Short mmCIF file of C-alpha atoms in Angstrom, two decimals:
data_model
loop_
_atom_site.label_atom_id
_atom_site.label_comp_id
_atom_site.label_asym_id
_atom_site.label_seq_id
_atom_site.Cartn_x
_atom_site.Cartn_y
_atom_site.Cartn_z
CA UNK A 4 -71.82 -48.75 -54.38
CA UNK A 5 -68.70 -50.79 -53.45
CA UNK A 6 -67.00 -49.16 -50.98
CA UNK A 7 -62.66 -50.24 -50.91
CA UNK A 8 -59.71 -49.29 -48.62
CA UNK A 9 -56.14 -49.46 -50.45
CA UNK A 10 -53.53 -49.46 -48.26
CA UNK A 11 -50.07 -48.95 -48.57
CA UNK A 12 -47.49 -46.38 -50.48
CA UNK A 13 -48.06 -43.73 -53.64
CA UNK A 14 -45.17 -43.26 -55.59
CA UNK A 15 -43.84 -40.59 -58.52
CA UNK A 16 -42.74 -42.24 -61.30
CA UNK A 17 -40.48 -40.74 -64.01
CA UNK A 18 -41.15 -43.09 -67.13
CA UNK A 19 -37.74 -43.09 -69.71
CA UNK A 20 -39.08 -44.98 -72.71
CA UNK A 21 -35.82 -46.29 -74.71
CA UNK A 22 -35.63 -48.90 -77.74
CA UNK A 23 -34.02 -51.57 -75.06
CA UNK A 24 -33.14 -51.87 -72.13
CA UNK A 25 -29.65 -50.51 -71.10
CA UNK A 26 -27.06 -54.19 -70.47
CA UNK A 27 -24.45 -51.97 -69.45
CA UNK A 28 -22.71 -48.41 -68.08
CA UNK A 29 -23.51 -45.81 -70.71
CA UNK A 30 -25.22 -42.79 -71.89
CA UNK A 31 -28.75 -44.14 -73.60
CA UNK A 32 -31.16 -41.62 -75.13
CA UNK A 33 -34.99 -41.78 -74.44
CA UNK A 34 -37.44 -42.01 -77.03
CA UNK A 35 -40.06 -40.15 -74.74
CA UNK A 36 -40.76 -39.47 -70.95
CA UNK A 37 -43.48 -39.31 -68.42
CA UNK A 38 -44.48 -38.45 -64.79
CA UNK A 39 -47.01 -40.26 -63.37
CA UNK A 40 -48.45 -41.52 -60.14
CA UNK A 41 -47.87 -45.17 -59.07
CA UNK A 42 -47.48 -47.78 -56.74
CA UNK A 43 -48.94 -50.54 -55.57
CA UNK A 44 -51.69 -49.20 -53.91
CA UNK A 45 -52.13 -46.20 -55.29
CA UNK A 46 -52.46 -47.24 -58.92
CA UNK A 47 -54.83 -49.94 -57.27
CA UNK A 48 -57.20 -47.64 -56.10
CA UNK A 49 -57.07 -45.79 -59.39
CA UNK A 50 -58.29 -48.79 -61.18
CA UNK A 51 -60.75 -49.86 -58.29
CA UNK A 52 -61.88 -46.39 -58.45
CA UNK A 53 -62.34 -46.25 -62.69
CA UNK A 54 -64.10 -49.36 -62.48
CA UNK A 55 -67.13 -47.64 -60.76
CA UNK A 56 -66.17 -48.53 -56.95
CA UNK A 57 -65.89 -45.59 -53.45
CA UNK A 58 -62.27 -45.77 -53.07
CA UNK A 59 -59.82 -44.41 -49.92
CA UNK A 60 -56.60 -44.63 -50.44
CA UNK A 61 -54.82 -44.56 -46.79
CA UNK A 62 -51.03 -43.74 -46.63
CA UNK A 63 -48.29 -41.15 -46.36
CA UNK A 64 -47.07 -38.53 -48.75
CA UNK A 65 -44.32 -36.13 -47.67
CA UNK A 66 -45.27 -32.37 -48.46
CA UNK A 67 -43.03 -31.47 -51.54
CA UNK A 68 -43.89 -31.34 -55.16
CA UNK A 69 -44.74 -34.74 -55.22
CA UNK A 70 -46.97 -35.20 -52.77
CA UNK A 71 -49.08 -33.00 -53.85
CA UNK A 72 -49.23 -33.88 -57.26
CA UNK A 73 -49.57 -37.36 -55.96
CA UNK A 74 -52.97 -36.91 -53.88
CA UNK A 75 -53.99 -34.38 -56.78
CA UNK A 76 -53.63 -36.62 -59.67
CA UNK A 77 -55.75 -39.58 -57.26
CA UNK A 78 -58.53 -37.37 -56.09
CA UNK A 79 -58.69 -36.64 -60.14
CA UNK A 80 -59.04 -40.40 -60.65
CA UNK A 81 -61.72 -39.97 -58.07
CA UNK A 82 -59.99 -41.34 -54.93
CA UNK A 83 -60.46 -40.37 -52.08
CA UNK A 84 -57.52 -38.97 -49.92
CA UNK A 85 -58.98 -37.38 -47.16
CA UNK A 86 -57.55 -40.29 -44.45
CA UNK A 87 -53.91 -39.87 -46.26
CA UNK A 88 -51.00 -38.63 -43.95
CA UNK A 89 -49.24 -35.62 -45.86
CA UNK A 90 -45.67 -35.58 -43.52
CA UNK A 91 -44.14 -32.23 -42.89
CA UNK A 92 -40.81 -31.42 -44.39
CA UNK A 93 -40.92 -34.70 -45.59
CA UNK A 94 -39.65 -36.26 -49.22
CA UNK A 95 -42.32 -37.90 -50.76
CA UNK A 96 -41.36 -41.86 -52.70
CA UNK A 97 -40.14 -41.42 -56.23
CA UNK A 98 -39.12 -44.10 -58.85
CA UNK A 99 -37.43 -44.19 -61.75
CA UNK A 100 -38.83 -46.55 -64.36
CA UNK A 101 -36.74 -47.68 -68.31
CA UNK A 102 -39.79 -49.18 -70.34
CA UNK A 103 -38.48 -50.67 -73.57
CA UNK A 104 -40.30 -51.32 -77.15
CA UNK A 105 -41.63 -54.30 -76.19
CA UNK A 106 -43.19 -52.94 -72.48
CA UNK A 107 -40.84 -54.24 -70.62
CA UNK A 108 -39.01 -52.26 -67.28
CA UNK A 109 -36.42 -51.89 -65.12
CA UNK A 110 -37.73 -50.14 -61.94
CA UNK A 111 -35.57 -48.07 -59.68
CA UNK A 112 -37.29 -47.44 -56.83
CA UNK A 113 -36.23 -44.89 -54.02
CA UNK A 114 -38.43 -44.96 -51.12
CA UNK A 115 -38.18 -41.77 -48.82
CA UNK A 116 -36.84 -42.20 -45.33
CA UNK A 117 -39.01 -39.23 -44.41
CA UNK A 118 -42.38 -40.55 -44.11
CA UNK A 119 -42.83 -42.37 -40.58
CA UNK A 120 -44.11 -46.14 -40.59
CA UNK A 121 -46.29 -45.39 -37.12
CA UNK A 122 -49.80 -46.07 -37.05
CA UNK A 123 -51.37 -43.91 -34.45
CA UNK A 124 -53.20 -41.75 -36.76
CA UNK A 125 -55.31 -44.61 -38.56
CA UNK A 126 -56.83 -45.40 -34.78
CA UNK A 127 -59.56 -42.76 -35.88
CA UNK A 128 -60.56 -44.69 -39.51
CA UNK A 129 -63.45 -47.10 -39.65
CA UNK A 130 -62.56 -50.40 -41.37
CA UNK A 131 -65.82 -51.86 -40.80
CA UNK A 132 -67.82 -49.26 -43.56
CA UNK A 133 -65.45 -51.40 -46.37
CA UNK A 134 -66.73 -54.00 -48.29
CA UNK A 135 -62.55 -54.90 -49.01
CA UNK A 136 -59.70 -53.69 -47.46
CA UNK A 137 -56.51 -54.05 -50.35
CA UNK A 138 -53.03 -53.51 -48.86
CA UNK A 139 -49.68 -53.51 -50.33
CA UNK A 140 -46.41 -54.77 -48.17
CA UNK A 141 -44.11 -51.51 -48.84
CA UNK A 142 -45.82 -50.43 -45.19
CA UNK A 143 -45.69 -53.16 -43.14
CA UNK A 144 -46.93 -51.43 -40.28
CA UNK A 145 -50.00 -49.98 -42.35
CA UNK A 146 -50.85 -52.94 -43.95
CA UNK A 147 -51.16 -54.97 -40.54
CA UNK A 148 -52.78 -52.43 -38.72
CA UNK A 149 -55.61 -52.30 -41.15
CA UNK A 150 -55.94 -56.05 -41.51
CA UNK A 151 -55.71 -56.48 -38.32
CA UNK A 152 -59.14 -53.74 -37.76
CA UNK A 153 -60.85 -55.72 -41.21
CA UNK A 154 -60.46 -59.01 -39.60
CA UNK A 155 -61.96 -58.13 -36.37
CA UNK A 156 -65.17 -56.11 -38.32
CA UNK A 157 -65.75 -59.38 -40.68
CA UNK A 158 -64.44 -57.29 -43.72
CA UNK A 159 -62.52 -59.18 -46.37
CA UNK A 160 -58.73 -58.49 -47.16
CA UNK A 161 -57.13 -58.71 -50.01
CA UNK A 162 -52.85 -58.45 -49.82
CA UNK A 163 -50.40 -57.71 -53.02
CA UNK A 164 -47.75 -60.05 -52.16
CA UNK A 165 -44.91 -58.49 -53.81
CA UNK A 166 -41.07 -58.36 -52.84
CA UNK A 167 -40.26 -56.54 -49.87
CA UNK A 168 -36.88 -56.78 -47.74
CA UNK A 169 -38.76 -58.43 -44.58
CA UNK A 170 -40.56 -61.16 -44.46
CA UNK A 171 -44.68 -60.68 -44.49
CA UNK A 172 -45.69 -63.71 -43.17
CA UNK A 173 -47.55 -62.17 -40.86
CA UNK A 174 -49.71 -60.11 -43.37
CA UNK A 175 -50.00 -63.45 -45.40
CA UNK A 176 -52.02 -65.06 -42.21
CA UNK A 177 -54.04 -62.20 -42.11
CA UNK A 178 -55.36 -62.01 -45.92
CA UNK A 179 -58.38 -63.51 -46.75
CA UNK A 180 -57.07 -63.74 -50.32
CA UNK A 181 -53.36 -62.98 -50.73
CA UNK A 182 -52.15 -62.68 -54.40
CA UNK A 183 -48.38 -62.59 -55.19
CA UNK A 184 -45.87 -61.67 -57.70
CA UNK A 185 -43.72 -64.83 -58.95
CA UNK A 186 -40.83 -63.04 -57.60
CA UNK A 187 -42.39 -62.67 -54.40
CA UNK A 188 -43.89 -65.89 -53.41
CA UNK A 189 -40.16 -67.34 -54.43
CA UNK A 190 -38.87 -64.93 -51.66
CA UNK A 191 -41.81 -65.77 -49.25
CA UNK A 192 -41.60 -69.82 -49.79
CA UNK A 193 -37.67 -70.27 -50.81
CA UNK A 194 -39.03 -72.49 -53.63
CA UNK A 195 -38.62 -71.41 -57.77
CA UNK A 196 -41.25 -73.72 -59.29
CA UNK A 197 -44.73 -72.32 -59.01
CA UNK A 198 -47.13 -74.96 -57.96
CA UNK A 199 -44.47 -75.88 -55.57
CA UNK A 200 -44.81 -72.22 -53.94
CA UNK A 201 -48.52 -72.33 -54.17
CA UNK A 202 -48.85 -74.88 -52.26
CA UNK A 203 -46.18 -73.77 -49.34
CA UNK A 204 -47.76 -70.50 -49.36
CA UNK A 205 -51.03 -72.30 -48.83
CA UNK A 206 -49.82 -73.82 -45.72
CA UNK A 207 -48.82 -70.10 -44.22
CA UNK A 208 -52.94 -68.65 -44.08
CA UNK A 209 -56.47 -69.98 -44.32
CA UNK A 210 -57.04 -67.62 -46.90
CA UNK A 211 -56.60 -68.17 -50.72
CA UNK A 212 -53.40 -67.65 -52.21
CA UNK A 213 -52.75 -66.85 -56.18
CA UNK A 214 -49.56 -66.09 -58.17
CA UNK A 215 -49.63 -63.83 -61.32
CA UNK A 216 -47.55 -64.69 -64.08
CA UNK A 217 -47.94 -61.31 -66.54
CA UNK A 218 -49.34 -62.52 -69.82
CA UNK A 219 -49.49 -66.39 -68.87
CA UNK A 220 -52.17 -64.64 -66.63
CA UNK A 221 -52.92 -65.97 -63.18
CA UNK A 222 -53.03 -69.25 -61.00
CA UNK A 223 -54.35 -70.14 -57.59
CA UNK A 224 -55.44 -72.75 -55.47
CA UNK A 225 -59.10 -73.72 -54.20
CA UNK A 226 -59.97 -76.10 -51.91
CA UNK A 227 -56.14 -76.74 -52.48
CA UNK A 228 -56.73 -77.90 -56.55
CA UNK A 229 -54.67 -75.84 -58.64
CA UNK A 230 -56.78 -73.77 -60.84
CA UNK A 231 -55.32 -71.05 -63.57
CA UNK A 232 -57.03 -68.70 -65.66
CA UNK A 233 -54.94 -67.55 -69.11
CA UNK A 234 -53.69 -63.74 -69.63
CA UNK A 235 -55.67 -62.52 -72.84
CA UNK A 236 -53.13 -61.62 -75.94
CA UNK A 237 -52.53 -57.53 -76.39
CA UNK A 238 -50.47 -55.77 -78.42
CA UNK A 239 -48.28 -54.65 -75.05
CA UNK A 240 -46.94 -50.82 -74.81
CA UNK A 241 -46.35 -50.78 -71.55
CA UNK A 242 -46.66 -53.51 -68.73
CA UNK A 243 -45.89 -50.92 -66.36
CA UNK A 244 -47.86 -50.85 -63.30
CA UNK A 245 -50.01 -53.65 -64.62
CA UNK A 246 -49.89 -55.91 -60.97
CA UNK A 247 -50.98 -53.54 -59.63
CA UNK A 248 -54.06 -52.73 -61.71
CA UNK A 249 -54.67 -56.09 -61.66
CA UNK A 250 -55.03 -56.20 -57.81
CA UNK A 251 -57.25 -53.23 -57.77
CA UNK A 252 -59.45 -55.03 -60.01
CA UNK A 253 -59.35 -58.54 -58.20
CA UNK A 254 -60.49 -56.72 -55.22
CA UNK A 255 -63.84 -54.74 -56.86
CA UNK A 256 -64.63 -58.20 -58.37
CA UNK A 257 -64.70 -59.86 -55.60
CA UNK A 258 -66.44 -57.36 -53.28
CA UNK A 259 -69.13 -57.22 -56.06
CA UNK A 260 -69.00 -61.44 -54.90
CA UNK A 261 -67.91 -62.83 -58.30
CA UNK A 262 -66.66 -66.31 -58.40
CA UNK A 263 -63.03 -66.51 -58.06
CA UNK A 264 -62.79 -68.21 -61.80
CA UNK A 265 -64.72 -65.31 -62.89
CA UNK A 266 -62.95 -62.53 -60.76
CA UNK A 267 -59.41 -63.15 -61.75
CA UNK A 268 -60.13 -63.38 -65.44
CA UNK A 269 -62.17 -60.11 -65.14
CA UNK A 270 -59.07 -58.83 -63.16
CA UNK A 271 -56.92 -60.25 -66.27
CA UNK A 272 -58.64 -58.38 -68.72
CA UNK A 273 -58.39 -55.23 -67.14
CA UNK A 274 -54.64 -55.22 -66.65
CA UNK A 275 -54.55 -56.83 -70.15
CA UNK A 276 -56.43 -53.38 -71.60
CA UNK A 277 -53.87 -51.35 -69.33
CA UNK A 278 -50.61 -52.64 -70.91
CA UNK A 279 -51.94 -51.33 -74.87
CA UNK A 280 -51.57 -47.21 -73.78
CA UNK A 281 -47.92 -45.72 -72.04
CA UNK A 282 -48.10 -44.95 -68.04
CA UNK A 283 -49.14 -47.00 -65.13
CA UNK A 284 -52.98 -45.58 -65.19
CA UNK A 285 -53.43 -43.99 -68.43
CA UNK A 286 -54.97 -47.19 -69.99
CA UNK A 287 -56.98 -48.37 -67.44
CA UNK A 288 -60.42 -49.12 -68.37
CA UNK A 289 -63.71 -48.69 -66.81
CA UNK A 290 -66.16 -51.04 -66.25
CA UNK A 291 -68.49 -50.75 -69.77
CA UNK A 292 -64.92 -50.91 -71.63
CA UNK A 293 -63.91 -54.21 -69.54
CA UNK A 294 -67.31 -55.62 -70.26
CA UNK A 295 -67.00 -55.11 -73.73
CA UNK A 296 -63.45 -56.88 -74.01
CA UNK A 297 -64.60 -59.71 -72.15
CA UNK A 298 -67.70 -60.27 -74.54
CA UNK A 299 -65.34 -60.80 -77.19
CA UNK A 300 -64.42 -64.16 -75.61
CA UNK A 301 -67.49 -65.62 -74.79
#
């Protein structure tokens, strides 16, 4: 069995779903409303972990109400949170998320001041038993650390390259493969059009570096030729959380050794499947359900 690492923050979402999103100050009313477990990392292991892989999800929780139905509602997923930090007296991260009719959502994230960014605890973890070590950039400190033990044991590394305040170039040199946001490889390159940024972000690791572009699907370069796989067309509910299942699911393809042609558009049809049910997880589909969409487009 596949055995991942995801790396980085878990965060409570509170979903509002509305009939648009708000353009102004106001009172809006919700349509319906949901708490759910997310981020980055955390919703990546879920769908690493639904797709048949061994998953660990290493971070920090604080010890409220949140944190605990944070690790609960992973190790229910089937992650693994034995090497996650639960912080004493400590506020776990919480977000709150507007998703309108047509998926689409403002994110307001809060991320707690209580949970410390050292790394002396993950000394004891193994990074050499993974077959791919996924890391968000919320925890820088995390992030590098455990790159930083992959790279030395020969394990591969996979980074979601999203928006953070600082800059992560240093993370970018150490990902084997390092797959941003649009928004975030404009903030890590300075440059707006895409192939442009691909190509700048190139220059910044040996690894491979990809851009996702939500339903016009995914593009990266190879052997520095631009190559670009299409999003398949869904009848969107909720795009929420959708990057980030789309991560999880570029990493268990490529530790199973796909291609990288075939890899992201197996990681396209899985966040694809997520966007047609509500929630950041609740749509996620396993690997027989995956299979089965993709045989419709042989």
């Amino acid at each position: 069995m596949i055995k991942i690492a995801c790396v980085g923050i878990a965060v409570q979402d509170r979903l509002y779903y509305v009939e648009n999103l708000p353009d102004g100050g106001g009172k809006y009313v919700a349509q319906d409303y949901k708490e759910i477990g997310g981020g980055p990392a955390a919703t990546a292991a879920v769908a690493a972990a639904r797709l048949g892989a061994s998953v660990d999800f290493i971070g920090r929780v604080g010890d409220d109400a949140a944190g605990q139905t944070l690790l609960s509602e992973l190790e229910n997923a089937g992650v693994n949170t034995a090497l996650t930090r639960v912080v004493h007296q400590a506020r776990s991260t919480q977000s709150a998320i507007l998703v309108d009719k047509q998926g689409e959502r403002i994110i307001i994230n809060y991320p707690s001041p209580d949970l410390p960014t050292d790394t002396g605890w993950m000394e004891a973890i193994d990074f050499s038993q993974y077959d791919m070590v996924l890391a968000d950039v919320r925890w820088h400190e995390g992030t590098e650390f455990a790159f930083t033990r992959a790279r030395a044991a020969g394990v591969t590394t996979l980074l979601d390259a999203d928006v953070t305040p600082q800059s992560i170039l240093s993370l970018i040199r150490l990902a084997d493969h390092a797959a941003f946001s649009e928004p975030g490889l404009i903030k890590a390159t300075g440059e707006k059009n895409m192939t442009k940024a691909l190509k700048l972000a190139d220059e910044m690791t040996s690894g491979i570096v990809y851009v996702t572009q939500g339903k016009s699907g995914c593009s990266w370069l190879e052997q520095q030729a631009l190559c670009q796989q299409d999003g398949f067309k869904v009848e969107v509910v909720d795009t929420t959380g959708a990057g980030d299942v789309f991560h999880g699911s570029l990493a268990f393809a490529l530790a199973e050794n796909q291609p990288i042609d075939r890899a992201v558009r197996f990681a396209n049809a899985v966040a694809a499947l997520k966007c047609t049910r509500p929630g950041g997880r609740a749509g996620i589909p396993d690997r027989d359900q995956t299979d089965a969409f993709l045989s419709l487009f042989v």
